[in-house]
């Protein structure tokens, strides 16, 4: 049995911008009073306090400093990468206060005091390669911008090629933000890869996908889940246009999860806490990620942590943990806690996300 938490629960501050209605705020408000459904989690292990701020990164940072001064053992934040980075910097003077970031915004210098509920780029790419190889692909093409992120991506990909019969075939680099990408797509297509990884931000990955189709290459394209939030509209995917493959949080396809899936019960409970909305957009699962931030802290708090330093240590000592939006393995060596094994394969068909 889990040890009893401190009286009143471990103090956790959830920072929420006051200029928008967010699922992070919904989850924080509902957490204490929503009975758990089908999962082993102690809601009373946490004393969740919602802290509103004006929305700018500087005000988020000040809210984090105030929360730490008021005794918060952990801070859950933020809605944007810029705000998350500001908060990570603000909490550098309170190293025992753990920052849990549901939506990304990893700060490498904050390793050991930040837990990001997302996959590191290398981990996401490892998942793509594993899925492609399992489906029979042996030649992988890549479209990615020039610069450090693309360099890191290619190094990560080469590091996953343990199988001797797996290789890169066709790598196209281009200036960040360049459009259209049809010359680069033609180069990759003529190398005849089995699959192509379009590794860019949401708009860039969608542009790469469209360019490949424009050049007549209709094979599977792997794209970051962020492509689901492309401002210019979703790739249609499927049918004669080919397939866009993604690795998404389990909560994004929760209705298709079998009863034996370790994330299913957590997704159902998260949906209850999040007011019936696991995500504000297809594939985003922001309600589920907000829930996971609190559930992960509740698991650690229930071990009997009596100080903020002990809570932080307990989080990093947790085994790989399946929750609503993924499997997390927090480590003091890196801010990213997500694992490729915690994602689920999906595809876009006629602009809609479907399990695969």
Coordinates of C-alpha atoms in Angstrom, one line a residue:
X1 CA 0.0 0.0 0.0
X2 CA 1.2 3.5 -0.8
X3 CA 2.3 5.6 2.1
X4 CA 0.0 8.4 3.3
X5 CA 0.8 11.8 1.7
X6 CA 1.6 14.8 3.9
X7 CA -1.5 16.3 5.6
X8 CA -3.5 18.1 3.0
X9 CA -1.4 16.7 0.1
X10 CA 1.8 17.8 -1.6
X11 CA 1.5 21.4 -2.7
X12 CA 1.4 21.7 -6.5
X13 CA 0.9 25.0 -8.4
X14 CA -0.6 24.8 -11.8
X15 CA 0.0 28.0 -13.8
X16 CA -2.8 28.9 -16.2
X17 CA -3.0 32.0 -18.4
X18 CA -6.0 34.1 -17.4
X19 CA -6.7 35.2 -21.0
X20 CA -7.9 31.8 -22.2
X21 CA -9.9 28.8 -21.2
X22 CA -7.6 25.9 -21.2
X23 CA -7.9 22.2 -20.5
X24 CA -4.9 22.6 -18.1
X25 CA -7.1 24.9 -16.0
X26 CA -10.1 22.5 -16.3
X27 CA -8.1 19.6 -15.1
X28 CA -6.5 21.5 -12.2
X29 CA -9.9 22.7 -11.0
X30 CA -11.6 19.3 -11.3
X31 CA -8.7 17.2 -9.9
X32 CA -9.5 17.3 -6.2
X33 CA -13.2 16.6 -6.4
X34 CA -13.5 14.0 -9.2
X35 CA -13.5 10.4 -7.9
X36 CA -11.1 8.1 -9.7
X37 CA -12.6 5.8 -12.3
X38 CA -11.0 2.4 -12.7
X39 CA -7.4 3.5 -11.9
X40 CA -5.2 3.5 -8.8
X41 CA -4.4 7.1 -8.2
X42 CA -4.7 9.1 -5.0
X43 CA -6.2 12.5 -5.8
X44 CA -5.6 13.5 -2.2
X45 CA -1.9 13.0 -2.5
X46 CA -1.8 16.5 -4.1
X47 CA -2.9 19.9 -2.9
X48 CA -3.5 21.4 -6.3
X49 CA -3.5 25.2 -6.5
X50 CA -4.4 27.0 -9.7
X51 CA -2.3 30.1 -10.2
X52 CA -3.4 32.6 -12.9
X53 CA -1.0 34.8 -14.8
X54 CA -1.4 37.5 -17.5
X55 CA -0.2 35.2 -20.3
X56 CA 3.2 36.6 -21.2
X57 CA 6.4 34.6 -20.4
X58 CA 7.6 37.2 -18.0
X59 CA 4.4 37.0 -15.9
X60 CA 4.5 33.2 -16.0
X61 CA 8.0 33.4 -14.6
X62 CA 6.9 35.8 -11.8
X63 CA 4.0 33.5 -11.0
X64 CA 6.4 30.6 -10.7
X65 CA 8.7 32.5 -8.4
X66 CA 5.7 33.4 -6.2
X67 CA 4.4 29.9 -6.1
X68 CA 7.8 28.6 -5.1
X69 CA 8.1 31.2 -2.3
X70 CA 4.6 30.2 -1.2
X71 CA 5.7 26.7 -0.7
X72 CA 4.9 24.8 -3.9
X73 CA 6.9 21.6 -4.2
X74 CA 6.1 21.3 -7.9
X75 CA 5.0 23.6 -10.7
X76 CA 2.9 22.5 -13.7
X77 CA 3.3 24.8 -16.7
X78 CA 3.0 26.0 -19.5
X79 CA 0.9 26.5 -22.6
X80 CA 3.8 27.7 -24.8
X81 CA 7.5 26.9 -25.2
X82 CA 8.4 30.5 -24.4
X83 CA 6.5 30.6 -21.2
X84 CA 7.9 27.2 -20.2
X85 CA 11.5 28.4 -20.8
X86 CA 10.9 31.5 -18.8
X87 CA 9.5 29.5 -15.9
X88 CA 12.4 27.0 -16.0
X89 CA 14.8 30.0 -15.7
X90 CA 12.8 31.5 -12.9
X91 CA 12.9 28.2 -10.9
X92 CA 16.7 27.8 -11.3
X93 CA 17.0 29.5 -7.9
X94 CA 14.7 26.9 -6.4
X95 CA 16.2 23.7 -7.7
X96 CA 14.2 21.4 -5.5
X97 CA 10.9 22.7 -7.0
X98 CA 10.1 20.3 -9.9
X99 CA 8.8 21.8 -13.1
X100 CA 6.4 19.4 -15.0
X101 CA 5.7 20.6 -18.5
X102 CA 2.8 18.8 -20.2
X103 CA 3.2 20.3 -23.7
X104 CA 6.9 20.4 -24.4
X105 CA 9.3 23.3 -24.0
X106 CA 12.2 21.2 -22.9
X107 CA 15.1 23.2 -21.5
X108 CA 18.3 21.1 -21.6
X109 CA 19.9 23.1 -18.8
X110 CA 16.9 22.2 -16.6
X111 CA 17.6 18.5 -16.7
X112 CA 17.1 17.1 -13.2
X113 CA 14.5 19.7 -12.3
X114 CA 12.2 19.6 -15.3
X115 CA 10.0 16.7 -16.6
X116 CA 8.5 17.2 -20.1
X117 CA 5.7 14.9 -21.0
X118 CA 6.8 14.5 -24.6
X119 CA 9.3 12.6 -26.6
X120 CA 12.8 13.9 -27.3
X121 CA 13.4 14.2 -31.1
X122 CA 15.7 11.2 -31.1
X123 CA 13.1 9.1 -29.3
X124 CA 10.3 10.2 -31.7
X125 CA 12.6 9.3 -34.7
X126 CA 13.4 5.9 -33.1
X127 CA 9.7 5.2 -33.0
X128 CA 9.3 6.0 -36.7
X129 CA 12.2 3.8 -37.7
X130 CA 10.9 0.9 -35.5
X131 CA 7.5 1.2 -37.0
X132 CA 8.7 1.4 -40.6
X133 CA 11.1 -1.5 -40.2
X134 CA 8.4 -3.6 -38.6
X135 CA 6.3 -2.9 -41.7
X136 CA 9.0 -4.1 -44.1
X137 CA 10.7 -0.8 -45.0
X138 CA 14.4 -1.0 -45.5
X139 CA 15.2 2.3 -47.3
X140 CA 14.2 5.5 -45.6
X141 CA 14.2 9.0 -47.2
X142 CA 14.3 12.2 -45.2
X143 CA 13.3 15.7 -45.7
X144 CA 14.4 18.1 -43.0
X145 CA 15.6 21.8 -42.8
X146 CA 19.3 22.7 -42.8
X147 CA 20.7 23.7 -39.4
X148 CA 21.2 22.1 -36.0
X149 CA 17.8 20.5 -35.6
X150 CA 18.1 18.7 -38.9
X151 CA 21.7 17.7 -38.1
X152 CA 20.5 16.2 -34.8
X153 CA 17.7 14.4 -36.5
X154 CA 20.0 12.8 -39.1
X155 CA 22.5 11.7 -36.3
X156 CA 19.6 10.2 -34.3
X157 CA 18.4 8.3 -37.4
X158 CA 21.8 6.9 -38.2
X159 CA 22.0 5.8 -34.6
X160 CA 18.9 3.7 -34.9
X161 CA 20.1 1.7 -37.9
X162 CA 21.3 -1.3 -36.0
X163 CA 19.9 -3.6 -38.6
X164 CA 22.4 -4.1 -41.4
X165 CA 19.7 -4.0 -44.1
X166 CA 18.3 -0.6 -43.1
X167 CA 19.7 2.6 -44.6
X168 CA 19.0 6.2 -45.5
X169 CA 18.2 6.6 -49.2
X170 CA 17.6 10.1 -50.3
X171 CA 18.2 13.0 -47.8
X172 CA 17.0 16.5 -48.8
X173 CA 17.9 19.6 -46.8
X174 CA 16.4 23.0 -47.3
X175 CA 16.5 26.5 -45.6
X176 CA 14.0 26.6 -42.7
X177 CA 10.7 28.1 -43.9
X178 CA 11.5 27.5 -47.6
X179 CA 8.5 27.0 -49.9
X180 CA 7.7 25.2 -52.1
X181 CA 9.7 22.0 -51.5
X182 CA 9.1 20.3 -54.8
X183 CA 12.7 20.3 -56.0
X184 CA 13.8 18.6 -52.7
X185 CA 10.8 16.2 -52.9
X186 CA 11.8 15.2 -56.5
X187 CA 15.3 14.5 -55.3
X188 CA 14.0 12.2 -52.5
X189 CA 11.4 10.5 -54.7
X190 CA 13.9 9.6 -57.4
X191 CA 16.0 7.8 -54.8
X192 CA 13.1 5.3 -54.5
X193 CA 12.8 5.1 -50.7
X194 CA 10.3 2.7 -49.1
X195 CA 9.1 5.5 -46.7
X196 CA 10.0 9.2 -46.1
X197 CA 10.3 11.0 -42.8
X198 CA 9.3 14.6 -43.1
X199 CA 11.0 16.1 -40.0
X200 CA 10.2 19.7 -39.6
X201 CA 7.7 21.9 -37.7
X202 CA 4.0 21.4 -38.4
X203 CA 3.9 23.7 -41.5
X204 CA 7.2 22.4 -42.9
X205 CA 6.2 18.8 -42.5
X206 CA 2.9 19.4 -44.3
X207 CA 4.7 21.3 -47.1
X208 CA 7.1 18.4 -47.5
X209 CA 4.2 15.9 -47.7
X210 CA 2.4 18.0 -50.3
X211 CA 5.6 18.4 -52.3
X212 CA 6.1 14.6 -52.4
X213 CA 2.6 14.1 -53.6
X214 CA 3.0 16.8 -56.2
X215 CA 6.0 15.0 -57.6
X216 CA 4.1 11.8 -57.8
X217 CA 5.5 9.9 -54.8
X218 CA 2.6 8.3 -53.0
X219 CA 4.4 6.1 -50.4
X220 CA 4.0 6.4 -46.7
X221 CA 5.2 9.6 -45.1
X222 CA 6.0 9.8 -41.4
X223 CA 5.4 13.3 -39.9
X224 CA 5.5 14.7 -36.4
X225 CA 2.1 14.8 -34.6
X226 CA 2.4 18.6 -34.7
X227 CA 1.3 18.3 -38.3
X228 CA -2.2 17.9 -37.0
X229 CA -2.2 21.6 -35.9
X230 CA -1.0 23.0 -39.3
X231 CA -2.6 26.4 -39.8
X232 CA -3.0 25.9 -43.5
X233 CA -5.1 22.8 -43.1
X234 CA -4.5 19.1 -42.6
X235 CA -3.0 16.8 -45.3
X236 CA -5.9 14.6 -46.5
X237 CA -3.9 11.4 -46.5
X238 CA -5.1 7.9 -47.4
X239 CA -6.5 6.5 -50.6
X240 CA -4.6 7.1 -53.9
X241 CA -2.8 10.1 -52.3
X242 CA -0.8 7.8 -50.0
X243 CA -0.6 7.6 -46.3
X244 CA 0.6 10.0 -43.7
X245 CA 1.7 8.1 -40.6
X246 CA 2.0 9.6 -37.1
X247 CA 2.8 8.4 -33.6
X248 CA 0.2 9.9 -31.3
X249 CA -0.6 9.8 -27.6
X250 CA -2.9 6.9 -26.7
X251 CA -5.6 9.4 -25.6
X252 CA -5.8 10.7 -29.2
X253 CA -7.2 7.4 -30.3
X254 CA -8.6 6.2 -27.0
X255 CA -11.9 4.8 -28.4
X256 CA -9.8 2.3 -30.4
X257 CA -7.7 1.1 -27.5
X258 CA -8.4 -2.5 -26.5
X259 CA -9.3 -3.2 -22.9
X260 CA -5.8 -4.7 -22.4
X261 CA -4.1 -1.5 -23.4
X262 CA -2.4 0.0 -20.3
X263 CA -3.4 3.5 -21.3
X264 CA -7.1 2.9 -21.8
X265 CA -8.2 3.1 -18.2
X266 CA -6.1 6.2 -17.6
X267 CA -7.6 7.8 -20.7
X268 CA -11.1 7.1 -19.4
X269 CA -10.3 8.6 -16.0
X270 CA -8.6 11.6 -17.7
X271 CA -11.6 12.2 -19.8
X272 CA -13.7 12.4 -16.6
X273 CA -11.4 14.9 -15.0
X274 CA -11.1 17.0 -18.2
X275 CA -14.8 17.5 -18.6
X276 CA -15.2 15.0 -21.3
X277 CA -12.4 16.5 -23.5
X278 CA -9.1 14.7 -23.8
X279 CA -7.9 17.2 -26.4
X280 CA -8.8 20.6 -27.8
X281 CA -7.7 19.6 -31.3
X282 CA -7.2 16.2 -33.1
X283 CA -4.1 14.5 -31.8
X284 CA -3.1 17.1 -29.3
X285 CA -4.4 15.3 -26.2
X286 CA -3.7 18.5 -24.1
X287 CA -6.4 17.5 -21.6
X288 CA -4.8 14.1 -21.2
X289 CA -1.3 15.6 -20.9
X290 CA -2.5 18.0 -18.2
X291 CA -4.1 15.0 -16.3
X292 CA -0.8 13.0 -16.7
X293 CA 1.2 15.8 -15.1
X294 CA -0.9 15.5 -12.0
X295 CA -1.2 11.7 -12.1
X296 CA 2.6 11.4 -12.3
X297 CA 3.1 13.7 -9.4
X298 CA 0.4 11.8 -7.4
X299 CA 2.3 8.6 -8.0
X300 CA 5.5 10.1 -6.6
X301 CA 3.7 11.9 -3.7
X302 CA 2.1 8.6 -2.6
X303 CA 5.5 7.1 -1.9
X304 CA 5.6 9.3 1.2
X305 CA 7.8 12.2 0.1
X306 CA 8.1 14.6 3.0
X307 CA 10.1 17.4 1.3
X308 CA 10.2 19.0 -2.2
X309 CA 13.6 17.4 -2.7
X310 CA 12.2 14.0 -1.8
X311 CA 9.3 14.5 -4.2
X312 CA 11.6 15.4 -7.0
X313 CA 13.7 12.3 -6.3
X314 CA 10.6 10.2 -6.1
X315 CA 9.5 11.3 -9.6
X316 CA 12.9 10.4 -11.1
X317 CA 12.8 7.0 -9.3
X318 CA 9.4 6.0 -10.8
X319 CA 9.5 3.0 -13.1
X320 CA 8.3 3.5 -16.7
X321 CA 4.7 4.6 -16.1
X322 CA 1.8 4.2 -18.5
X323 CA -0.8 7.0 -18.3
X324 CA -3.4 8.6 -20.6
X325 CA -1.1 10.3 -23.1
X326 CA 1.9 8.1 -23.0
X327 CA 4.5 6.1 -21.2
X328 CA 6.9 8.2 -19.1
X329 CA 10.4 7.3 -17.8
X330 CA 11.6 10.5 -16.0
X331 CA 15.3 10.8 -15.8
X332 CA 17.5 13.5 -14.1
X333 CA 19.8 13.3 -17.2
X334 CA 17.2 14.7 -19.7
X335 CA 14.1 16.8 -19.4
X336 CA 12.2 14.6 -21.9
X337 CA 10.2 11.8 -20.2
X338 CA 8.2 10.4 -23.1
X339 CA 9.1 7.0 -24.7
X340 CA 8.4 5.8 -28.2
X341 CA 6.7 2.7 -26.7
X342 CA 4.1 5.0 -25.2
X343 CA 2.8 6.3 -28.5
X344 CA 0.2 4.6 -30.8
X345 CA 0.4 4.3 -34.6
X346 CA -2.1 6.5 -36.4
X347 CA -2.7 7.8 -39.9
X348 CA -4.5 10.6 -41.6
X349 CA -7.4 9.6 -43.8
X350 CA -9.4 12.4 -45.6
X351 CA -8.0 14.8 -43.0
X352 CA -9.1 12.8 -40.1
X353 CA -7.0 11.0 -37.5
X354 CA -7.5 7.2 -37.4
X355 CA -5.7 4.4 -35.5
X356 CA -3.5 2.2 -37.6

